[in-house]
Short mmCIF file of C-alpha atoms and ligand atoms in Angstrom, two decimals:
data_model
loop_
_atom_site.label_atom_id
_atom_site.label_comp_id
_atom_site.label_asym_id
_atom_site.label_seq_id
_atom_site.Cartn_x
_atom_site.Cartn_y
_atom_site.Cartn_z
CA MET M 1 -77.96 -20.84 165.09
CA PRO M 2 -76.32 -22.12 161.92
CA THR M 3 -75.81 -25.87 161.58
CA ILE M 4 -72.27 -26.61 160.51
CA SER M 5 -70.43 -29.73 159.54
CA GLN M 6 -67.07 -29.85 157.84
CA ASP M 7 -68.57 -29.70 154.37
CA LYS M 8 -71.94 -28.07 154.80
CA ILE M 9 -73.38 -25.02 156.47
CA THR M 10 -77.06 -24.14 156.81
CA LEU M 11 -77.84 -20.58 157.75
CA ARG M 12 -80.50 -17.90 157.77
CA LYS M 13 -80.78 -16.20 154.37
CA GLY M 14 -78.92 -12.92 154.45
CA ASP M 15 -78.83 -9.43 152.99
CA ASP M 16 -76.36 -7.58 150.81
CA PHE M 17 -76.15 -4.08 152.23
CA HIS M 18 -74.24 -2.55 149.30
CA LEU M 19 -75.12 -3.55 145.76
CA HIS M 20 -74.95 -1.98 142.29
CA LEU M 21 -77.71 -3.30 140.05
CA ARG M 22 -77.57 -0.70 137.26
CA ASP M 23 -80.75 -0.43 135.17
CA GLY M 24 -82.50 -1.78 132.05
CA GLY M 25 -81.10 -4.86 130.33
CA ALA M 26 -77.95 -4.92 132.48
CA MET M 27 -80.03 -5.02 135.66
CA GLN M 28 -82.24 -7.74 134.22
CA SER M 29 -79.13 -9.86 133.67
CA VAL M 30 -77.38 -9.38 137.03
CA LEU M 31 -80.38 -9.24 139.38
CA PRO M 32 -81.05 -13.02 139.48
CA HIS M 33 -77.51 -13.58 140.74
CA THR M 34 -78.18 -11.61 143.92
CA ALA M 35 -81.80 -12.73 144.30
CA ARG M 36 -80.65 -16.34 144.33
CA SER M 37 -78.63 -16.07 147.53
CA PHE M 38 -79.79 -12.91 149.35
CA ALA M 39 -83.30 -12.03 150.55
CA ARG M 40 -82.74 -8.27 150.36
CA ALA M 41 -80.14 -5.86 149.07
CA LEU M 42 -79.52 -2.19 149.61
CA VAL M 43 -79.33 -0.86 146.06
CA MET M 44 -76.89 1.96 145.35
CA PRO M 45 -78.26 5.09 143.67
CA ASN M 46 -75.33 5.97 141.37
CA LEU M 47 -77.22 5.59 138.11
CA LYS M 48 -76.78 8.09 135.29
CA PRO M 49 -78.44 10.42 136.28
CA PRO M 50 -78.38 9.50 139.97
CA ILE M 51 -81.43 8.62 142.08
CA THR M 52 -81.87 11.76 144.18
CA THR M 53 -85.57 11.78 145.11
CA VAL M 54 -87.95 9.38 146.81
CA ALA M 55 -90.13 9.37 143.69
CA GLU M 56 -87.15 8.26 141.57
CA ALA M 57 -86.19 5.61 144.14
CA GLU M 58 -89.73 4.22 144.15
CA ALA M 59 -89.81 4.07 140.36
CA TYR M 60 -86.39 2.36 140.31
CA GLN M 61 -87.57 -0.12 142.94
CA LYS M 62 -90.57 -1.00 140.76
CA ARG M 63 -88.33 -1.57 137.75
CA ILE M 64 -86.22 -3.95 139.85
CA LEU M 65 -89.27 -5.85 141.12
CA ASN M 66 -90.58 -6.14 137.56
CA ALA M 67 -87.25 -7.54 136.38
CA LEU M 68 -87.18 -10.34 138.96
CA PRO M 69 -87.37 -13.89 137.68
CA GLU M 70 -90.71 -15.60 138.28
CA ARG M 71 -91.21 -17.04 141.78
CA SER M 72 -88.16 -15.16 143.03
CA VAL M 73 -88.70 -13.59 146.45
CA PHE M 74 -86.35 -10.67 146.83
CA CYS M 75 -86.75 -7.20 148.29
CA PRO M 76 -84.69 -4.29 146.94
CA LEU M 77 -84.09 -1.67 149.64
CA MET M 78 -83.49 1.73 148.11
CA SER M 79 -81.05 4.55 148.82
CA LEU M 80 -80.87 8.20 147.76
CA TYR M 81 -77.85 9.89 146.27
CA LEU M 82 -76.92 12.90 148.37
CA THR M 83 -76.13 16.08 146.44
CA GLU M 84 -75.55 19.65 147.49
CA LYS M 85 -79.15 20.28 146.41
CA THR M 86 -80.77 17.62 148.62
CA THR M 87 -83.40 19.23 150.86
CA GLY M 88 -84.51 18.52 154.40
CA ASP M 89 -88.01 17.85 153.05
CA GLU M 90 -86.66 15.08 150.79
CA ILE M 91 -84.93 13.52 153.82
CA ARG M 92 -88.22 13.56 155.76
CA ARG M 93 -90.04 12.07 152.78
CA ALA M 94 -87.38 9.37 152.58
CA LYS M 95 -87.79 8.49 156.24
CA GLN M 96 -91.54 8.15 155.76
CA SER M 97 -91.34 6.04 152.60
CA ASP M 98 -91.26 2.27 152.84
CA SER M 99 -88.75 2.11 149.99
CA VAL M 100 -85.82 4.29 151.05
CA HIS M 101 -83.60 3.06 153.88
CA ALA M 102 -80.51 5.25 153.61
CA VAL M 103 -78.80 8.19 151.92
CA LYS M 104 -75.46 7.73 150.17
CA LEU M 105 -72.69 10.29 150.20
CA TYR M 106 -70.14 10.19 147.37
CA PRO M 107 -67.35 12.74 147.51
CA ALA M 108 -67.53 14.34 144.04
CA GLY M 109 -65.28 12.45 141.63
CA ALA M 110 -64.38 9.66 144.09
CA THR M 111 -65.70 6.76 142.00
CA THR M 112 -67.94 5.56 139.15
CA ASN M 113 -70.81 8.02 138.47
CA SER M 114 -69.99 10.32 141.37
CA GLU M 115 -69.80 13.60 139.43
CA SER M 116 -72.93 14.93 141.19
CA GLY M 117 -71.48 14.13 144.61
CA VAL M 118 -70.52 16.36 147.47
CA ARG M 119 -67.61 18.84 147.49
CA THR M 120 -67.54 19.87 151.15
CA LEU M 121 -69.08 18.01 154.05
CA GLU M 122 -69.67 21.19 156.05
CA ALA M 123 -72.13 22.49 153.45
CA LEU M 124 -74.31 19.46 154.23
CA TYR M 125 -74.34 19.79 158.01
CA PRO M 126 -78.00 20.99 158.03
CA ILE M 127 -78.97 17.84 156.10
CA PHE M 128 -77.01 15.61 158.49
CA GLU M 129 -78.83 17.38 161.34
CA THR M 130 -82.18 16.37 159.80
CA MET M 131 -80.97 12.81 159.15
CA GLN M 132 -79.86 12.54 162.75
CA GLU M 133 -83.21 13.90 163.95
CA VAL M 134 -85.34 11.49 161.89
CA ASP M 135 -82.81 8.63 162.25
CA LEU M 136 -82.06 7.90 158.60
CA PRO M 137 -78.67 6.21 158.01
CA LEU M 138 -75.90 8.02 156.13
CA LEU M 139 -73.77 5.76 153.93
CA ILE M 140 -70.35 7.05 153.03
CA HIS M 141 -67.89 6.29 150.25
CA GLY M 142 -64.99 7.09 152.55
CA GLU M 143 -62.20 8.46 150.39
CA VAL M 144 -60.80 11.93 149.87
CA VAL M 145 -60.57 12.95 146.23
CA ASP M 146 -57.54 15.21 146.52
CA ARG M 147 -55.17 14.25 143.70
CA ASP M 148 -52.24 15.14 145.93
CA VAL M 149 -53.16 12.30 148.27
CA ASP M 150 -51.75 8.92 147.28
CA ILE M 151 -54.55 6.61 146.09
CA PHE M 152 -53.62 4.02 148.74
CA ASP M 153 -53.97 6.63 151.52
CA ARG M 154 -57.30 8.15 150.50
CA GLU M 155 -59.41 6.14 152.92
CA LYS M 156 -57.09 6.76 155.87
CA VAL M 157 -57.03 10.51 155.20
CA PHE M 158 -60.82 10.60 154.92
CA LEU M 159 -61.11 9.03 158.38
CA ASP M 160 -59.07 11.87 159.84
CA VAL M 161 -60.40 14.85 157.94
CA GLY M 162 -63.95 13.78 157.11
CA LEU M 163 -65.35 11.04 159.30
CA LEU M 164 -63.86 11.89 162.68
CA PRO M 165 -65.28 15.43 162.75
CA LEU M 166 -68.61 14.11 161.44
CA THR M 167 -69.01 11.46 164.14
CA LYS M 168 -68.12 14.06 166.79
CA GLU M 169 -70.56 16.64 165.44
CA PHE M 170 -73.40 14.11 165.00
CA PRO M 171 -73.08 11.54 167.78
CA GLU M 172 -76.58 10.13 167.18
CA LEU M 173 -76.34 9.90 163.39
CA ARG M 174 -76.32 6.32 162.09
CA ILE M 175 -73.35 6.06 159.71
CA VAL M 176 -72.07 3.21 157.55
CA LEU M 177 -68.56 3.53 156.20
CA GLU M 178 -68.96 1.51 153.02
CA HIS M 179 -66.59 -1.13 151.66
CA ILE M 180 -63.76 -0.57 154.13
CA THR M 181 -60.31 -1.59 152.99
CA THR M 182 -57.73 -0.76 155.66
CA LYS M 183 -56.59 -1.66 159.16
CA ASN M 184 -57.03 2.04 159.93
CA ALA M 185 -60.71 1.84 159.02
CA VAL M 186 -61.22 -1.30 161.13
CA GLU M 187 -59.67 0.42 164.13
CA PHE M 188 -61.67 3.59 163.51
CA ILE M 189 -64.97 1.69 163.41
CA GLU M 190 -64.13 -0.32 166.50
CA ALA M 191 -63.41 2.86 168.44
CA ALA M 192 -66.31 4.94 167.11
CA HIS M 193 -69.68 5.34 168.83
CA PRO M 194 -72.12 2.40 168.51
CA ARG M 195 -74.11 3.94 165.66
CA VAL M 196 -71.09 3.85 163.34
CA ALA M 197 -70.72 0.61 161.35
CA ALA M 198 -69.05 -0.66 158.18
CA THR M 199 -69.71 -2.98 155.26
CA VAL M 200 -66.97 -5.29 154.00
CA THR M 201 -66.84 -6.78 150.50
CA ALA M 202 -65.82 -10.32 149.59
CA HIS M 203 -63.09 -9.08 147.25
CA HIS M 204 -61.40 -6.95 149.90
CA LEU M 205 -61.42 -10.02 152.18
CA LEU M 206 -59.89 -12.23 149.49
CA LEU M 207 -57.38 -10.07 147.64
CA ASN M 208 -54.58 -7.66 148.37
CA ARG M 209 -53.09 -5.11 146.02
CA ASN M 210 -50.68 -7.60 144.45
CA ALA M 211 -53.76 -8.92 142.64
CA LEU M 212 -53.77 -5.74 140.57
CA PHE M 213 -50.50 -6.67 138.92
CA GLU M 214 -50.29 -10.47 138.78
CA GLY M 215 -48.11 -10.92 135.69
CA GLY M 216 -49.57 -7.75 134.15
CA VAL M 217 -52.30 -5.18 134.74
CA ARG M 218 -55.50 -6.84 135.95
CA PRO M 219 -58.42 -4.53 135.18
CA HIS M 220 -60.95 -6.92 136.74
CA HIS M 221 -59.28 -6.43 140.12
CA PHE M 222 -59.60 -2.66 139.94
CA CYS M 223 -62.23 -1.18 142.21
CA LEU M 224 -62.57 1.79 144.50
CA PRO M 225 -61.49 2.00 147.20
CA ILE M 226 -58.55 0.22 145.64
CA LEU M 227 -57.24 -3.08 147.10
CA LYS M 228 -54.74 -2.53 149.90
CA ARG M 229 -51.86 -4.37 151.57
CA GLU M 230 -51.92 -7.91 152.95
CA ARG M 231 -51.90 -6.62 156.53
CA ASP M 232 -55.03 -4.62 155.73
CA ARG M 233 -56.76 -7.67 154.27
CA GLU M 234 -55.83 -9.68 157.37
CA SER M 235 -57.25 -6.97 159.57
CA LEU M 236 -60.54 -7.04 157.63
CA VAL M 237 -60.75 -10.82 158.03
CA ARG M 238 -60.16 -10.46 161.78
CA ALA M 239 -62.87 -7.80 161.98
CA VAL M 240 -65.57 -9.78 160.18
CA THR M 241 -64.83 -13.00 162.06
CA SER M 242 -64.75 -11.25 165.46
CA GLN M 243 -68.56 -11.22 165.79
CA ASN M 244 -68.56 -7.47 166.24
CA PRO M 245 -72.02 -6.24 165.09
CA LYS M 246 -70.44 -3.12 163.56
CA PHE M 247 -69.13 -5.16 160.59
CA PHE M 248 -71.59 -6.68 158.14
CA ALA M 249 -71.87 -7.87 154.54
CA GLY M 250 -72.08 -5.44 151.63
CA THR M 251 -70.67 -6.90 148.42
CA ASP M 252 -70.23 -3.70 146.38
CA SER M 253 -70.73 -5.97 143.39
CA ALA M 254 -70.28 -3.41 140.62
CA PRO M 255 -70.78 -4.79 137.11
CA HIS M 256 -69.28 -3.02 134.11
CA ALA M 257 -69.28 -4.15 130.49
CA GLN M 258 -66.16 -6.12 129.62
CA HIS M 259 -65.03 -3.50 127.05
CA ALA M 260 -65.35 -0.71 129.64
CA LYS M 261 -63.03 -2.58 132.03
CA GLU M 262 -60.54 -3.86 129.46
CA SER M 263 -59.68 -0.43 128.18
CA ALA M 264 -56.85 2.12 128.29
CA CYS M 265 -58.83 3.79 131.07
CA GLY M 266 -60.84 0.99 132.65
CA CYS M 267 -63.78 1.59 135.02
CA ALA M 268 -63.63 0.81 138.73
CA GLY M 269 -65.79 -2.03 139.99
CA ILE M 270 -65.56 -5.79 140.61
CA TYR M 271 -68.42 -8.15 139.76
CA THR M 272 -69.08 -10.66 142.55
CA ALA M 273 -72.88 -11.00 142.76
CA PHE M 274 -72.80 -14.35 140.91
CA GLY M 275 -71.13 -15.98 143.92
CA ALA M 276 -70.78 -13.43 146.70
CA LEU M 277 -72.18 -15.65 149.44
CA GLU M 278 -69.96 -18.54 148.37
CA LEU M 279 -66.94 -16.19 148.40
CA TYR M 280 -67.75 -14.91 151.90
CA CYS M 281 -68.15 -18.54 153.00
CA GLU M 282 -64.69 -19.33 151.64
CA VAL M 283 -63.18 -16.44 153.63
CA PHE M 284 -64.79 -17.57 156.89
CA ASP M 285 -63.90 -21.22 156.24
CA GLU M 286 -60.27 -20.37 155.58
CA ALA M 287 -60.20 -18.33 158.80
CA HIS M 288 -61.69 -21.35 160.67
CA ALA M 289 -64.62 -19.15 161.61
CA LEU M 290 -67.62 -20.59 159.77
CA GLY M 291 -69.60 -20.18 162.98
CA ALA M 292 -69.37 -16.40 162.58
CA LEU M 293 -70.65 -16.28 158.98
CA GLU M 294 -74.38 -16.16 159.68
CA ALA M 295 -74.20 -13.14 161.97
CA PHE M 296 -72.13 -11.26 159.37
CA THR M 297 -74.37 -12.05 156.38
CA SER M 298 -77.78 -12.31 158.02
CA GLU M 299 -78.05 -10.59 161.41
CA PHE M 300 -75.81 -7.60 162.12
CA GLY M 301 -76.81 -5.59 159.06
CA ALA M 302 -80.53 -6.22 159.47
CA ARG M 303 -80.30 -5.18 163.12
CA PHE M 304 -78.39 -2.01 162.23
CA TYR M 305 -81.12 -1.03 159.75
CA GLY M 306 -83.94 -2.07 162.10
CA LEU M 307 -85.19 -4.77 159.72
CA PRO M 308 -86.59 -8.16 160.74
CA LEU M 309 -84.26 -11.12 160.26
CA ASN M 310 -85.10 -13.29 157.26
CA GLU M 311 -86.77 -16.58 158.12
CA GLU M 312 -85.71 -18.65 155.12
CA LYS M 313 -82.71 -20.98 155.46
CA ILE M 314 -80.11 -21.77 152.82
CA SER M 315 -77.30 -24.29 152.67
CA LEU M 316 -73.83 -24.18 151.20
CA VAL M 317 -71.77 -27.26 150.54
CA LYS M 318 -68.00 -27.40 150.16
CA LYS M 319 -67.74 -28.41 146.54
CA GLU M 320 -65.86 -26.82 143.65
CA ASN M 321 -68.07 -24.86 141.37
CA PRO M 322 -66.70 -23.56 138.05
CA ILE M 323 -67.00 -19.85 137.27
CA PRO M 324 -67.65 -18.94 133.61
CA ILE M 325 -65.27 -16.59 131.81
CA SER M 326 -68.13 -14.10 131.41
CA TYR M 327 -71.85 -13.62 131.86
CA ARG M 328 -74.24 -11.91 129.48
CA MET M 329 -75.19 -8.45 130.71
CA GLY M 330 -77.81 -6.79 128.54
CA ASP M 331 -76.16 -6.38 125.14
CA ASP M 332 -72.70 -6.78 126.65
CA PHE M 333 -70.72 -9.21 128.77
CA VAL M 334 -69.49 -8.85 132.33
CA VAL M 335 -66.38 -10.62 133.55
CA PRO M 336 -66.82 -12.03 137.06
CA LEU M 337 -64.19 -12.16 139.77
CA ARG M 338 -62.01 -15.26 139.31
CA ALA M 339 -63.38 -15.78 135.79
CA GLY M 340 -62.63 -19.27 134.49
CA GLY M 341 -61.65 -20.41 137.99
CA ASN M 342 -63.69 -22.00 140.77
CA LEU M 343 -65.85 -21.12 143.72
CA LYS M 344 -64.93 -23.39 146.62
CA TRP M 345 -68.48 -23.53 147.97
CA ARG M 346 -71.76 -24.18 146.23
CA LEU M 347 -75.26 -23.04 147.09
CA GLU M 348 -77.67 -25.96 147.40
CA GLU M 349 -80.44 -25.19 144.96
CA ARG M 350 -83.99 -25.93 146.10
CA ASP M 351 -86.90 -26.57 143.75
C1 NCD L 1 -68.72 1.28 142.00
C2 NCD L 1 -69.52 1.31 140.68
O1 NCD L 1 -69.02 0.81 139.69
O2 NCD L 1 -70.67 1.79 140.68
N1 NCD L 1 -67.35 1.01 141.71
C3 NCD L 1 -66.44 0.51 142.57
O3 NCD L 1 -65.27 0.43 142.20
N2 NCD L 1 -66.75 0.09 143.76
C4 NCD L 1 -68.91 2.56 142.73
C5 NCD L 1 -68.47 2.50 144.17
O4 NCD L 1 -69.11 1.88 145.02
O5 NCD L 1 -67.43 3.09 144.49
ZN1 ZN L 2 -70.36 0.66 145.61
#
C-alpha cells in the first residue's frame, strides 16, 4: 500500500512499459532520466534499422546496460519489431529468451521509423497464432495509415477495422494497445477480453489538442497518435484512476533532436522521461486519486507481463521543480515537455 499525505507519497518503484531510448550517445544521455525513477522499462525496437531478431535485441540490451550510470539498478526489457518477414521460429526464440518480452506491430508509415512495418494484418495471422500459442504479448501502435482517414480519427478507425477482428480471431492472445488517446479506445479496452490492455502516456493525460496550437504551432506537443479532444483526455484520466488493471503506465517518451522537431516537417514524439513519474503524479493528484497511482505505475503492468513487483520504494513530494529549456542528447539537444516551466512534484533523491 502506498503511504500518502497531502504533500508526500511513498510507493513501490514502477515500470515504464513503453519507452524510446534510441541508441549511442543519445541513449547515453536520456537513459539516466528513466533509470532514476523506474526499475524497468519496455524498450521500443524502432531503431534505424529496427530490432527484428532476438540476437539484435540482446545486443541492444547489452548496449543499454553498458550505458547505465554507475550504481544504477535498472532493467531494460526488450521488444521485437514485427515485419512481414518475421518467422514463427523467431517468435519461439523470443519467448525462450530472458531479454524479449513482447513484439511490436507498427502499421507501415504510421509513425517515426515505421517504414518496415506491416501493411496488412491478415498476412501476419500465422505469426499471431504462434504468439498466442507461446503466450508472447503483441503490442500495437493502433492507428490506420490511410491518408483518406482524418488524422484525429485514425485510432478509432483502427479499433473497428484492425483490433476488433484481431481480438475475435485470437481470444487468448495478450495484446497491448499502446499509448491510447481516445474515449473510444478506453471503451474498447474496457469491453475487450481480459488479455487486452492499454498503456497511457503522461502527455495524453495532461494535454488536449489545443496544446498543438497555443499561440502558434507547437512542435514539441506533436506526437503520434496525435493529441485529441478534452473529452478524450478526461476519459483517459477516468480510466487510469479507476483502478482497472487493463490500464497501466507507458510513457512513450520519444526524444528527438531539437532541430528535427523545430523544422518545416517536424518529427513526432514528446520527451517526458526526465519527469514522467512526477507528471503522472500530478495527473492523479489533480484528479484527487493519488491512492490509485501505485497500481497504475507499479502493479498492473508487471502483472500483465508476468513480472515480479519491484521491492524498492520511492517518494515524491509536492514541491515545484524547474524544468530546463533543453537537455543535452549526444551531440544535440532535446527539448522536454513543459520546457522552462515546472514539475509540480519532485522525486526525493536518496544517496
Ligand atoms: C515515437 C518515436 O519517436 O519513436 N513517436 C511518437 O510520436 N510517439 C514512435 C511512436 O511510438 O509512435
Ligand atoms: Zn512509442
